[in-house]
Coordinates of C-alpha atoms and ligand atoms in Angstrom, one line a residue:
M1 CA 23.7 10.3 -14.1
L2 CA 21.9 10.6 -10.3
A3 CA 21.8 14.1 -8.6
G4 CA 24.2 14.9 -6.2
A5 CA 26.2 11.4 -6.4
R6 CA 30.0 11.0 -6.3
E7 CA 30.5 8.1 -8.9
R8 CA 33.6 5.6 -9.0
R9 CA 34.8 2.9 -11.3
V10 CA 35.4 -0.5 -9.0
R11 CA 37.0 -3.3 -11.4
T12 CA 36.1 -7.0 -10.5
G13 CA 37.0 -9.9 -12.9
G14 CA 37.9 -8.2 -16.1
I15 CA 34.5 -5.4 -15.5
E16 CA 34.3 -2.1 -14.4
L17 CA 31.5 -1.6 -12.5
C18 CA 30.0 1.7 -12.5
V19 CA 29.2 2.7 -8.6
A20 CA 27.5 6.1 -7.0
E21 CA 27.3 7.1 -3.6
L22 CA 25.0 9.4 -1.8
G23 CA 25.2 10.6 2.0
D24 CA 27.3 10.6 4.4
P25 CA 29.9 7.2 4.4
Q26 CA 30.2 7.3 8.3
L27 CA 26.5 6.1 8.5
P28 CA 24.8 2.8 7.6
T29 CA 25.2 1.9 3.9
V30 CA 22.3 0.8 1.9
V31 CA 22.9 -1.2 -1.3
L32 CA 20.3 -0.5 -4.4
V33 CA 20.9 -3.1 -7.0
H34 CA 18.3 -2.6 -10.0
G35 CA 16.1 -5.0 -12.2
Y36 CA 16.0 -5.3 -15.5
P37 CA 16.3 -4.2 -18.1
D38 CA 17.1 -1.0 -15.5
S39 CA 20.0 0.7 -14.4
K40 CA 20.5 2.3 -11.2
E41 CA 19.0 5.1 -12.2
V42 CA 15.7 3.1 -11.5
W43 CA 16.3 4.2 -7.9
S44 CA 17.0 7.9 -8.3
A45 CA 13.7 9.1 -6.0
V46 CA 14.2 6.2 -3.4
A47 CA 17.8 7.1 -2.9
S48 CA 17.4 10.7 -2.5
R49 CA 15.0 10.1 0.5
L50 CA 17.2 7.6 2.1
A51 CA 20.2 9.5 1.5
E52 CA 19.1 11.8 4.4
R53 CA 19.4 8.9 6.9
F54 CA 22.1 6.6 5.3
H55 CA 25.0 6.3 3.0
V56 CA 23.4 4.7 -0.2
V57 CA 25.2 3.0 -3.2
L58 CA 24.0 2.4 -6.0
Y59 CA 25.7 0.2 -8.7
D60 CA 24.7 -0.7 -12.5
V61 CA 24.9 -4.6 -13.2
R62 CA 27.7 -5.4 -15.8
G63 CA 26.5 -4.8 -19.3
H64 CA 24.1 -2.1 -18.3
G65 CA 24.0 1.6 -17.8
G66 CA 28.0 2.7 -16.9
S67 CA 29.4 -0.7 -15.8
T68 CA 31.2 -2.7 -19.3
A69 CA 29.8 -5.9 -20.3
P70 CA 31.6 -9.6 -20.2
R71 CA 33.0 -11.2 -23.1
P72 CA 31.7 -13.2 -24.2
L73 CA 27.8 -12.5 -22.9
R74 CA 27.2 -16.4 -22.8
G75 CA 28.2 -17.2 -19.4
G76 CA 29.1 -13.9 -18.6
F77 CA 26.1 -13.0 -16.2
T78 CA 25.6 -16.1 -14.0
L79 CA 24.5 -15.7 -10.2
E80 CA 28.2 -16.7 -9.1
K81 CA 29.6 -13.7 -11.1
L82 CA 27.0 -10.9 -9.7
T83 CA 28.0 -12.5 -6.5
D84 CA 31.9 -11.6 -7.0
D85 CA 30.6 -8.1 -8.4
F86 CA 28.8 -7.2 -5.1
L87 CA 31.6 -8.3 -3.3
A88 CA 33.9 -6.2 -5.1
V89 CA 31.3 -3.1 -4.5
V90 CA 31.0 -4.0 -0.8
D91 CA 34.9 -4.1 -0.5
A92 CA 35.3 -0.7 -2.0
V93 CA 32.1 1.1 0.0
S94 CA 31.9 -0.4 3.2
P95 CA 35.0 -2.5 4.0
G96 CA 35.0 -3.0 7.9
R97 CA 30.9 -3.0 8.4
P98 CA 27.9 -5.2 7.0
V99 CA 25.8 -3.3 4.3
H100 CA 21.9 -3.1 4.1
L101 CA 20.9 -4.8 0.7
V102 CA 17.8 -3.9 -1.2
G103 CA 16.8 -5.4 -4.9
H104 CA 14.1 -5.1 -7.4
D105 CA 13.3 -7.3 -10.0
W106 CA 16.3 -9.0 -11.2
G107 CA 18.3 -6.5 -8.4
S108 CA 16.4 -9.0 -5.9
V109 CA 16.9 -12.2 -7.9
Q110 CA 20.6 -11.5 -7.5
A111 CA 20.4 -10.2 -4.2
W112 CA 18.7 -13.3 -2.8
E113 CA 21.8 -15.3 -4.2
F114 CA 24.4 -12.7 -2.0
V115 CA 21.8 -13.0 1.2
T116 CA 21.6 -17.1 0.9
V117 CA 25.6 -18.1 0.2
R118 CA 28.0 -18.7 2.7
R119 CA 30.8 -16.5 1.3
T120 CA 28.4 -13.1 1.7
E121 CA 28.0 -14.1 5.4
G122 CA 28.7 -11.6 7.7
R123 CA 28.7 -8.9 5.3
I124 CA 24.8 -8.5 5.0
A125 CA 22.8 -7.0 7.6
S126 CA 19.4 -7.0 6.4
F127 CA 18.1 -7.6 2.7
T128 CA 14.7 -5.9 1.6
S129 CA 13.6 -7.7 -1.5
M130 CA 10.9 -6.7 -3.9
S131 CA 9.3 -8.2 -6.9
G132 CA 12.2 -11.0 -7.5
P133 CA 12.0 -14.0 -5.5
S134 CA 15.0 -16.3 -5.3
L135 CA 15.6 -18.7 -8.3
D136 CA 16.0 -21.5 -5.5
H137 CA 13.2 -21.1 -3.6
F138 CA 11.0 -20.7 -6.9
G139 CA 12.6 -24.2 -7.9
H140 CA 11.6 -25.6 -4.8
W141 CA 8.4 -23.9 -5.3
I142 CA 7.4 -25.2 -8.5
K143 CA 9.1 -29.1 -7.7
Q144 CA 6.4 -29.2 -4.6
R145 CA 3.4 -28.7 -6.9
V146 CA 4.6 -30.8 -9.7
K147 CA 5.7 -33.9 -7.2
R148 CA 2.3 -33.2 -5.0
P149 CA -0.4 -31.5 -7.0
T150 CA -3.7 -30.3 -5.7
P151 CA -6.2 -28.3 -7.9
R152 CA -5.5 -25.5 -6.4
R153 CA -1.8 -25.8 -6.6
V154 CA -1.8 -26.8 -9.8
G155 CA -3.9 -23.3 -10.6
Q156 CA -1.1 -21.6 -8.7
L157 CA 1.5 -23.4 -11.5
L158 CA -0.5 -22.0 -14.1
G159 CA -1.4 -18.5 -12.8
Q160 CA 2.8 -18.3 -12.5
A161 CA 3.3 -19.9 -15.9
A162 CA 1.0 -17.1 -17.7
K163 CA 2.6 -14.2 -15.7
S164 CA 6.3 -15.5 -17.0
W165 CA 5.5 -14.9 -20.9
Y166 CA 8.5 -12.8 -21.2
V167 CA 10.5 -15.3 -19.8
Y168 CA 10.4 -17.6 -22.5
L169 CA 10.7 -15.0 -25.1
L170 CA 14.1 -13.9 -23.2
H171 CA 15.8 -17.8 -23.9
T172 CA 15.2 -16.9 -27.6
P173 CA 18.2 -16.4 -29.2
V174 CA 18.6 -13.2 -31.1
L175 CA 15.0 -11.5 -30.8
P176 CA 14.5 -10.1 -27.7
E177 CA 18.1 -7.7 -28.8
L178 CA 17.0 -7.1 -32.0
A179 CA 13.4 -5.9 -30.5
W180 CA 14.9 -3.7 -27.8
R181 CA 17.2 -2.2 -30.3
G182 CA 14.2 -1.7 -32.7
P183 CA 10.8 -0.1 -31.7
L184 CA 10.8 -1.5 -28.3
S185 CA 13.3 0.8 -26.4
K186 CA 11.4 3.8 -28.3
H187 CA 8.2 2.9 -26.9
W188 CA 9.2 1.6 -23.5
P189 CA 8.5 5.1 -21.8
R190 CA 5.1 5.3 -22.7
V191 CA 4.7 1.4 -22.2
L192 CA 5.7 2.0 -18.3
E193 CA 4.1 5.3 -18.2
L194 CA 0.5 3.4 -19.9
M195 CA 1.3 -0.1 -17.8
E196 CA 3.0 0.3 -15.2
K197 CA 1.4 3.6 -14.0
V198 CA 5.3 5.2 -13.8
P199 CA 5.3 9.0 -13.7
G200 CA 7.7 9.8 -17.4
G201 CA 10.8 12.1 -16.8
T202 CA 14.2 11.2 -16.6
Y203 CA 14.1 7.7 -16.8
P204 CA 14.3 5.0 -18.1
T205 CA 17.8 6.4 -19.5
S206 CA 19.7 6.3 -23.2
S207 CA 21.4 2.9 -22.6
L208 CA 18.2 1.2 -22.1
S209 CA 18.5 -0.4 -25.3
A210 CA 22.1 -2.0 -24.6
D211 CA 21.2 -2.7 -21.2
A212 CA 17.6 -4.5 -22.2
A213 CA 20.1 -6.4 -24.5
H214 CA 22.8 -7.5 -22.6
G215 CA 20.5 -8.3 -19.5
A216 CA 18.5 -11.0 -21.7
W217 CA 21.8 -12.9 -20.5
L218 CA 20.3 -13.1 -17.3
Y219 CA 17.8 -15.1 -17.6
R220 CA 19.6 -17.1 -20.0
D221 CA 22.4 -18.0 -18.3
N222 CA 20.6 -18.9 -14.5
V223 CA 16.7 -19.1 -15.3
R224 CA 17.1 -22.9 -16.3
R225 CA 19.7 -24.2 -14.7
R226 CA 18.4 -23.3 -11.2
L227 CA 15.0 -24.3 -11.5
R228 CA 16.5 -27.2 -12.7
R229 CA 18.3 -27.6 -9.6
P230 CA 17.7 -25.4 -7.1
R231 CA 20.4 -25.5 -4.4
P232 CA 18.8 -27.7 -1.3
D233 CA 20.5 -25.2 1.3
A234 CA 19.5 -21.7 0.0
Y235 CA 18.7 -19.6 4.1
A236 CA 19.2 -16.5 4.7
H237 CA 21.2 -15.5 7.1
A238 CA 20.2 -12.2 7.3
P239 CA 16.5 -10.7 8.3
V240 CA 14.6 -10.0 5.3
Q241 CA 12.2 -7.9 4.2
L242 CA 9.5 -8.4 1.4
I243 CA 7.6 -5.8 -0.1
T244 CA 5.2 -7.4 -2.4
P245 CA 3.2 -5.3 -4.7
L246 CA 0.0 -6.4 -5.1
G247 CA -0.8 -5.7 -9.0
D248 CA 2.5 -7.3 -9.9
A249 CA 1.8 -8.5 -13.7
F250 CA 4.5 -10.6 -14.0
L251 CA 4.8 -12.4 -10.9
S252 CA 2.6 -14.0 -8.6
Q253 CA 1.8 -13.4 -4.5
R254 CA 1.8 -17.3 -4.1
L255 CA 5.2 -17.5 -4.6
Y256 CA 6.1 -16.3 -1.2
D257 CA 3.4 -18.4 0.5
E258 CA 6.5 -20.8 2.2
L259 CA 9.1 -18.2 2.7
E260 CA 9.0 -18.2 6.6
Q261 CA 11.2 -21.5 5.5
W262 CA 14.0 -19.8 3.7
A263 CA 14.3 -16.3 5.8
P264 CA 13.3 -17.1 9.1
Q265 CA 13.2 -13.6 10.0
L266 CA 11.0 -12.4 7.5
T267 CA 9.0 -9.2 7.6
R268 CA 6.2 -8.7 5.4
R269 CA 4.9 -5.1 3.5
T270 CA 2.3 -5.5 0.8
L271 CA 1.3 -2.0 -1.1
P272 CA -1.5 -1.9 -3.9
A273 CA 0.8 -0.7 -7.4
R274 CA 2.5 -2.2 -9.7
H275 CA 5.9 -4.0 -10.6
W276 CA 7.7 -0.8 -10.7
I277 CA 7.8 0.5 -7.4
P278 CA 10.7 2.0 -7.0
R279 CA 9.6 4.4 -9.6
S280 CA 5.5 5.1 -8.5
R281 CA 5.8 4.5 -4.5
P282 CA 9.2 6.0 -3.6
D283 CA 7.6 7.4 -0.1
Q284 CA 6.3 4.3 1.0
L285 CA 9.6 1.8 0.3
A286 CA 11.7 5.0 1.8
A287 CA 9.7 5.0 4.6
W288 CA 10.0 0.7 5.3
I289 CA 13.2 0.8 3.9
E290 CA 14.3 3.3 6.7
E291 CA 12.5 1.8 9.3
F292 CA 14.0 -2.0 8.6
V293 CA 17.3 -0.5 8.5
T294 CA 17.5 1.2 11.5
A295 CA 15.9 -1.8 13.4
N296 CA 18.3 -4.0 12.3
E297 CA 21.1 -1.3 13.0
G298 CA 19.7 -1.6 16.4
G299 CA 17.6 1.1 16.8
R300 CA 13.7 0.9 17.2
P301 CA 12.4 -2.5 16.4
V302 CA 10.2 -3.0 13.8
I303 CA 7.0 -2.7 15.2
E304 CA 4.7 -6.8 14.8
A305 CA 1.6 -5.2 14.6
T306 CA -0.9 -7.3 16.4
G307 CA -3.9 -6.3 14.6
R308 CA -5.1 -7.7 11.1
H309 CA -3.4 -5.8 7.8
G310 CA -0.4 -5.0 9.7
D311 CA 1.2 -6.2 6.0
R312 CA -0.3 -3.5 4.1
F313 CA -0.7 -0.7 7.3
G314 CA 2.1 -0.8 8.7
G315 CA 4.1 2.7 9.1
Q316 CA 1.1 3.9 6.7
L317 CA 0.2 7.3 7.7
V318 CA -4.2 7.5 8.5
L319 CA -6.1 10.4 9.3
V320 CA -10.0 9.8 10.3
T321 CA -12.5 12.2 11.7
G322 CA -14.5 12.2 14.1
A323 CA -12.0 10.4 15.9
G324 CA -13.3 11.1 19.6
S325 CA -16.4 8.3 19.7
G326 CA -17.8 5.3 18.0
I327 CA -17.3 4.2 14.6
G328 CA -14.3 7.0 14.8
R329 CA -12.6 6.3 17.8
A330 CA -12.9 2.0 16.7
T331 CA -11.5 2.8 13.1
A332 CA -8.2 4.7 14.3
F333 CA -8.0 1.7 17.2
A334 CA -7.7 -1.0 13.9
F335 CA -5.8 1.2 12.4
A336 CA -2.9 1.5 15.5
E337 CA -3.0 -2.1 15.8
A338 CA -2.1 -2.8 12.2
G339 CA 0.7 -0.4 12.8
A340 CA -0.2 2.8 11.3
R341 CA 0.9 6.7 12.3
V342 CA -2.5 7.9 13.1
I343 CA -4.4 11.8 13.3
A344 CA -7.3 11.4 15.5
V345 CA -9.3 14.8 14.1
D346 CA -12.3 15.8 16.3
R347 CA -14.4 18.8 17.5
D348 CA -14.1 17.1 20.8
A349 CA -10.6 17.8 21.8
E350 CA -10.6 15.4 24.9
G351 CA -12.1 12.8 22.9
A352 CA -9.7 13.0 20.3
A353 CA -6.8 13.7 22.8
R354 CA -8.1 10.3 24.5
T355 CA -8.1 8.4 20.7
A356 CA -4.7 9.3 19.9
E357 CA -3.3 8.2 22.9
M358 CA -5.1 5.0 23.2
A359 CA -3.7 4.5 19.8
R360 CA -0.1 4.9 20.9
L361 CA -1.0 1.8 23.8
V362 CA -2.6 -0.5 21.2
G363 CA 0.1 -0.1 18.4
A364 CA 0.7 2.7 16.6
P365 CA 4.2 3.9 16.5
Q366 CA 2.6 7.5 16.5
A367 CA -0.4 9.1 16.7
W368 CA -1.7 13.0 17.3
A369 CA -4.7 14.5 17.7
E370 CA -6.3 17.5 16.3
T371 CA -9.4 19.3 17.4
V372 CA -11.1 20.6 14.2
D373 CA -14.3 21.5 12.9
V374 CA -14.7 19.6 9.7
S375 CA -17.6 22.5 8.6
D376 CA -15.4 24.9 9.0
E377 CA -13.7 25.1 5.2
Q378 CA -10.6 27.8 6.6
A379 CA -9.8 25.1 10.2
M380 CA -9.9 22.2 7.4
E381 CA -7.4 24.2 5.3
K382 CA -4.9 25.3 7.8
L383 CA -5.2 21.3 9.3
A384 CA -4.8 20.0 5.7
E385 CA -1.5 22.8 5.6
K386 CA -0.5 21.8 9.2
V387 CA -0.6 17.5 8.5
A388 CA 1.4 18.0 5.0
T389 CA 4.3 19.9 6.8
E390 CA 4.8 18.4 9.8
Y391 CA 3.5 14.5 9.3
G392 CA 3.4 13.6 5.8
V393 CA 1.1 12.9 3.2
V394 CA -1.5 11.0 4.3
D395 CA -2.1 7.1 2.9
V396 CA -5.5 6.9 4.1
L397 CA -8.1 9.5 4.7
V398 CA -11.2 8.4 7.0
N399 CA -14.2 11.3 6.2
N400 CA -16.2 9.8 9.1
A401 CA -17.4 12.6 11.4
G402 CA -21.1 12.8 11.2
I403 CA -24.2 13.9 13.0
G404 CA -27.6 12.4 13.2
L405 CA -30.9 14.2 12.8
S406 CA -34.9 12.7 12.5
G407 CA -37.9 14.2 12.4
R408 CA -40.7 15.0 9.6
F409 CA -39.5 17.2 6.6
L410 CA -42.2 19.8 7.1
D411 CA -40.6 19.8 11.0
T412 CA -37.0 20.4 9.9
T413 CA -35.6 23.8 9.8
P414 CA -33.6 25.4 7.3
E415 CA -31.0 26.1 10.3
D416 CA -31.8 22.2 11.1
W417 CA -30.9 21.2 7.2
R418 CA -27.5 23.8 7.4
K419 CA -26.3 21.8 10.1
V420 CA -26.8 18.6 9.0
L421 CA -25.0 19.5 5.4
D422 CA -22.5 21.2 6.9
V423 CA -21.0 18.6 9.2
N424 CA -22.2 15.2 7.3
L425 CA -21.7 16.9 3.6
W426 CA -19.2 19.9 3.3
G427 CA -17.1 17.7 6.1
V428 CA -16.7 15.0 3.7
I429 CA -16.4 17.5 0.5
H430 CA -13.9 19.2 2.5
G431 CA -11.6 16.0 4.2
C432 CA -11.7 15.1 -0.2
R433 CA -11.4 17.9 -1.7
L434 CA -7.9 19.5 0.5
F435 CA -6.6 16.0 1.7
G436 CA -7.1 14.1 -1.9
R437 CA -5.8 16.8 -3.6
Q438 CA -2.7 16.4 -1.4
M439 CA -2.9 11.9 -2.3
A440 CA -2.8 13.2 -6.2
E441 CA -0.5 15.6 -6.5
R442 CA 2.3 13.4 -4.8
G443 CA 1.4 10.7 -7.1
Q444 CA 2.0 8.0 -5.4
G445 CA -1.6 6.4 -4.4
G446 CA -3.7 6.6 -1.6
H447 CA -7.4 5.6 -0.1
I448 CA -10.4 8.0 0.8
V449 CA -13.0 6.0 2.7
N450 CA -16.1 8.4 3.0
T451 CA -18.7 6.9 5.9
A452 CA -22.2 7.0 4.7
S453 CA -24.7 5.2 6.0
A454 CA -27.4 2.8 4.6
A455 CA -30.1 5.7 4.7
A456 CA -27.9 6.7 1.7
Y457 CA -30.2 4.5 -0.3
Q458 CA -33.3 3.5 1.7
P459 CA -35.9 6.3 1.9
S460 CA -37.8 7.2 4.9
R461 CA -40.0 9.3 6.5
A462 CA -38.0 9.3 9.6
L463 CA -34.7 10.9 8.3
P464 CA -35.1 13.3 5.5
A465 CA -32.5 15.7 5.7
Y466 CA -29.7 12.9 7.4
S467 CA -30.6 10.4 4.1
T468 CA -30.3 13.2 2.0
S469 CA -26.7 14.4 3.1
K470 CA -26.0 10.7 3.2
A471 CA -27.2 9.7 -0.1
A472 CA -24.7 13.2 -1.4
V473 CA -22.4 11.5 0.6
L474 CA -22.4 8.0 -1.5
M475 CA -22.8 9.9 -4.8
L476 CA -19.5 12.1 -4.1
S477 CA -17.6 8.9 -3.3
E478 CA -18.8 7.2 -6.3
C479 CA -18.1 10.1 -8.8
L480 CA -14.5 10.6 -6.9
R481 CA -13.9 7.1 -7.0
A482 CA -14.2 7.3 -11.1
E483 CA -11.9 10.2 -11.2
L484 CA -9.5 9.0 -9.3
A485 CA -8.9 6.0 -10.4
G486 CA -6.3 6.6 -13.4
Q487 CA -4.0 8.2 -9.9
G488 CA -4.3 4.7 -8.2
I489 CA -6.5 6.3 -5.5
G490 CA -9.6 4.2 -4.3
V491 CA -12.1 5.6 -2.8
T492 CA -15.2 4.0 -0.4
A493 CA -18.6 4.4 0.4
I494 CA -19.1 2.6 4.1
C495 CA -22.8 2.5 4.7
P496 CA -23.3 1.0 8.3
G497 CA -27.1 0.2 9.7
F498 CA -28.0 0.7 13.2
V499 CA -24.4 0.7 15.2
N500 CA -24.1 0.9 18.6
T501 CA -22.6 4.6 19.5
N502 CA -23.1 8.1 21.0
I503 CA -24.9 9.2 17.5
T504 CA -28.5 8.4 19.3
S505 CA -27.4 10.8 22.3
T506 CA -26.8 13.7 20.6
A507 CA -29.1 13.4 17.9
R508 CA -31.2 16.2 17.0
F509 CA -35.2 15.6 16.9
A510 CA -37.0 17.9 14.6
G511 CA -40.6 19.6 15.3
V512 CA -40.5 18.3 19.2
D513 CA -39.6 20.6 22.7
A514 CA -36.5 19.9 24.6
A515 CA -37.9 17.4 27.0
E516 CA -39.4 15.4 23.9
E517 CA -35.8 15.4 21.9
R518 CA -34.4 13.9 25.1
R519 CA -36.9 11.1 25.6
R520 CA -37.1 10.2 22.3
Q521 CA -32.8 10.4 22.4
K522 CA -33.0 7.9 25.2
R523 CA -35.5 5.8 23.4
S524 CA -33.4 5.5 20.1
A525 CA -30.2 4.8 22.2
R526 CA -31.9 2.0 24.3
L527 CA -32.9 0.2 21.1
Y528 CA -29.7 0.5 19.4
G529 CA -28.0 -0.8 22.2
L530 CA -30.4 -3.7 22.2
R531 CA -29.2 -4.0 18.6
N532 CA -25.7 -4.0 20.0
Y533 CA -23.9 -3.9 16.7
P534 CA -20.7 -2.7 17.8
P535 CA -18.1 0.1 16.1
E536 CA -15.3 -2.4 16.0
K537 CA -16.8 -4.1 13.3
V538 CA -17.6 -1.5 11.1
A539 CA -13.8 -0.3 11.6
D540 CA -13.1 -4.0 10.6
A541 CA -15.2 -3.6 7.3
I542 CA -13.2 -0.4 6.9
L543 CA -10.0 -1.9 6.7
Q544 CA -10.7 -4.6 4.5
A545 CA -12.4 -2.6 1.9
V546 CA -9.3 -0.2 1.7
V547 CA -7.4 -3.5 1.3
R548 CA -10.0 -4.6 -0.9
N549 CA -10.4 -1.7 -2.9
E550 CA -14.4 -2.0 -2.0
A551 CA -16.4 0.9 -3.7
V552 CA -19.5 0.6 -2.1
V553 CA -19.5 -1.8 1.6
P554 CA -23.5 -2.4 3.0
V555 CA -22.1 -3.1 6.9
T556 CA -25.0 -5.0 9.3
P557 CA -27.6 -7.4 8.3
E558 CA -29.7 -5.0 7.9
A559 CA -27.9 -2.5 6.1
R560 CA -27.0 -5.3 3.2
G561 CA -30.9 -6.3 3.2
A562 CA -31.6 -3.0 2.2
Y563 CA -29.1 -2.3 -0.3
L564 CA -30.3 -5.6 -1.8
L565 CA -33.7 -4.2 -1.9
S566 CA -32.4 -1.4 -3.4
R567 CA -31.4 -3.0 -6.3
F568 CA -33.9 -5.5 -6.9
M569 CA -36.8 -4.7 -5.2
P570 CA -37.2 -0.6 -4.6
G571 CA -40.9 -0.5 -4.8
A572 CA -40.5 -2.6 -1.3
L573 CA -38.2 -0.4 0.0
R574 CA -40.4 2.5 -0.6
R575 CA -43.6 1.0 0.9
I576 CA -41.4 0.2 4.1
A577 CA -40.0 4.3 4.0
R578 CA -43.9 5.1 4.9
V579 CA -44.2 3.3 7.9
E580 CA -44.2 5.9 10.8
P581 CA -41.3 5.2 13.0
R582 CA -42.4 5.0 16.8
L583 CA -40.3 7.4 18.9
Ligands
NAD1 P1 -20.7 9.1 17.2 O1 -21.2 10.4 17.9 O2 -20.2 7.9 18.5 O3 -19.3 9.6 16.6 C1 -18.7 10.5 15.9 C2 -18.0 11.6 16.3 O4 -18.2 13.0 15.3 C3 -18.0 12.3 18.2 O5 -16.8 12.5 18.5 C4 -18.5 13.9 17.6 O6 -17.6 14.7 18.1 C5 -17.4 13.9 15.9 N1 -18.3 14.9 15.3 C6 -19.4 15.4 15.3 N2 -19.3 16.7 14.5 C7 -18.3 17.0 14.1 C8 -17.8 17.7 13.2 N3 -18.5 18.8 12.9 N4 -16.0 18.1 13.2 C9 -15.5 17.0 13.9 N5 -16.0 16.0 14.7 C10 -17.3 16.3 14.5 O7 -21.3 8.6 16.3 P2 -21.0 7.3 15.1 O8 -22.1 6.4 15.0 O9 -19.4 6.9 15.1 O10 -21.1 8.4 13.8 C11 -19.7 8.5 13.2 C12 -20.1 8.3 11.7 O11 -21.0 6.9 11.3 C13 -21.3 9.3 11.3 O12 -20.9 9.9 10.3 C14 -22.4 8.7 11.5 O13 -23.8 9.5 10.5 C15 -22.2 7.5 10.3 N6 -23.2 6.7 10.6 C16 -23.4 5.4 12.0 C17 -24.7 5.1 11.9 C18 -24.7 4.7 13.5 O14 -25.7 3.9 13.5 N7 -24.1 4.7 14.8 C19 -25.1 4.3 11.2 C20 -24.3 4.7 10.1 C21 -23.4 6.0 9.7

């Protein structure tokens, strides 16, 4: 039973379906269909989030949860019968208005049938599919690859065949039923927790063993039949949003390569997660479903991101520090172009405000500016509190704010040390500590990027304090990456070489008077200008690093070269470190 839900029973073809409703029936209806071996409770976290904005309807598929099973089981689970059930539910809960359909796993497989057969035309306003392809599309996908095999296509076939091991098992008689009625259902919650990172609690429900035994007929009644003879006209008659978890152990991403051909109005989303996303990523799913449903109700259209990685970052909340200039500003823009909501943080109020304003212009659905000194512990605590209450838990955090400090160790004063460590190291520590904790407590993954520098692994007599601060950021990132890996939170250290930004004009030069400092700032600004490596390229590397969950990313050829030397010829780097820079 779902908390706060109204339950009713809907009769169809000798079956009684258990239907639950949440939210105001006057609002647009969203129908959530569960997969195998689940019941409608798999949606509980997503449903409660959606119920604030929509009329949410869930039902137990025949033979599952509180719905009765067909007799005999064989032949009772065909896609045609499942479509009858769906229409009966829709007639009962939303007779005069098309519904927004959402399916996961087998819920999505059957929903593809609903959205591609003629008799449901006009009854479905949109469809959000996750981790469950159309069997017809899958059948055509296989046929194309068998008919015209290339090494790549054969690789794709074999890849999916390997991921489908459980489908073959479910086709064997009796064994799956015995396994599910025996030890498997007892251990299933632990399997989900360990393999799928699904948090424990009230799910799965006590009907699991019966659900799983009955649900085996979903496979037996449909898979071979449809894969052998896929329908030639399985075109979607409603807009489709495809959400693909990139770590799905059961489905290859390649299955969806040609999906536009079947679903012309297609919006793609990806997220780094495993198969059971209704349990592991309810916030992200609810946000994407809400955006898609609202757009298809004639509201604000889904923002088509113009930049790369729009499928991944669209609608996500990204916080960038040091966003008022240089690498931070370029990074805020790159996330904005990918459709993310951006919080631009800088101690320079004007710079942060300008970045937020521009971020909205280049594609961010929302962008805010926050004026904070990252080295100020209390100010950072206030910021973290404000962000959590007003904007939500950050999906991507970029700790980028930093200052330059050049000069010999013996000329560097304790005050110089304090300043550079306060901003470059403590700023990163505060960010990781406060926002990292929020991410970990939410338990739905995320990513932290820390801007270190090539100076983190390249010693030099010119930058002892700066390099020390950046080496600490690099090691902090590596340690944190190890600590948070189990919670689906990635951590990346970005290590740029010489990038053409304002850092040279504001950097402190220890051991010289003000006039000489000014001269050196100008000269290094000119040299960085001649090098002319744009901060936009670092921003691209940051987005890519998040998508690929990379640990350490040297950016610029000199940073990559020094990284190789540090690993394979550290002696050479030490000799280079002795060269006195001419500034
Ligand atoms: P930048 O000077 O153009 O931008 C830095 C931004 O950080 C500025 O807007 C500044 O106001 C802000 N900032 C500084 N101290 C702050 C504080 N205490 N609180 C909040 N905001 C603060 O410099 P950039 O080159 O874009 O530097 C960004 C990061 O990249 C820094 O961490 C820097 O060390 C690192 N980095 C830069 C280069 C390079 O060559 N430019 C190379 C390697 C690493």
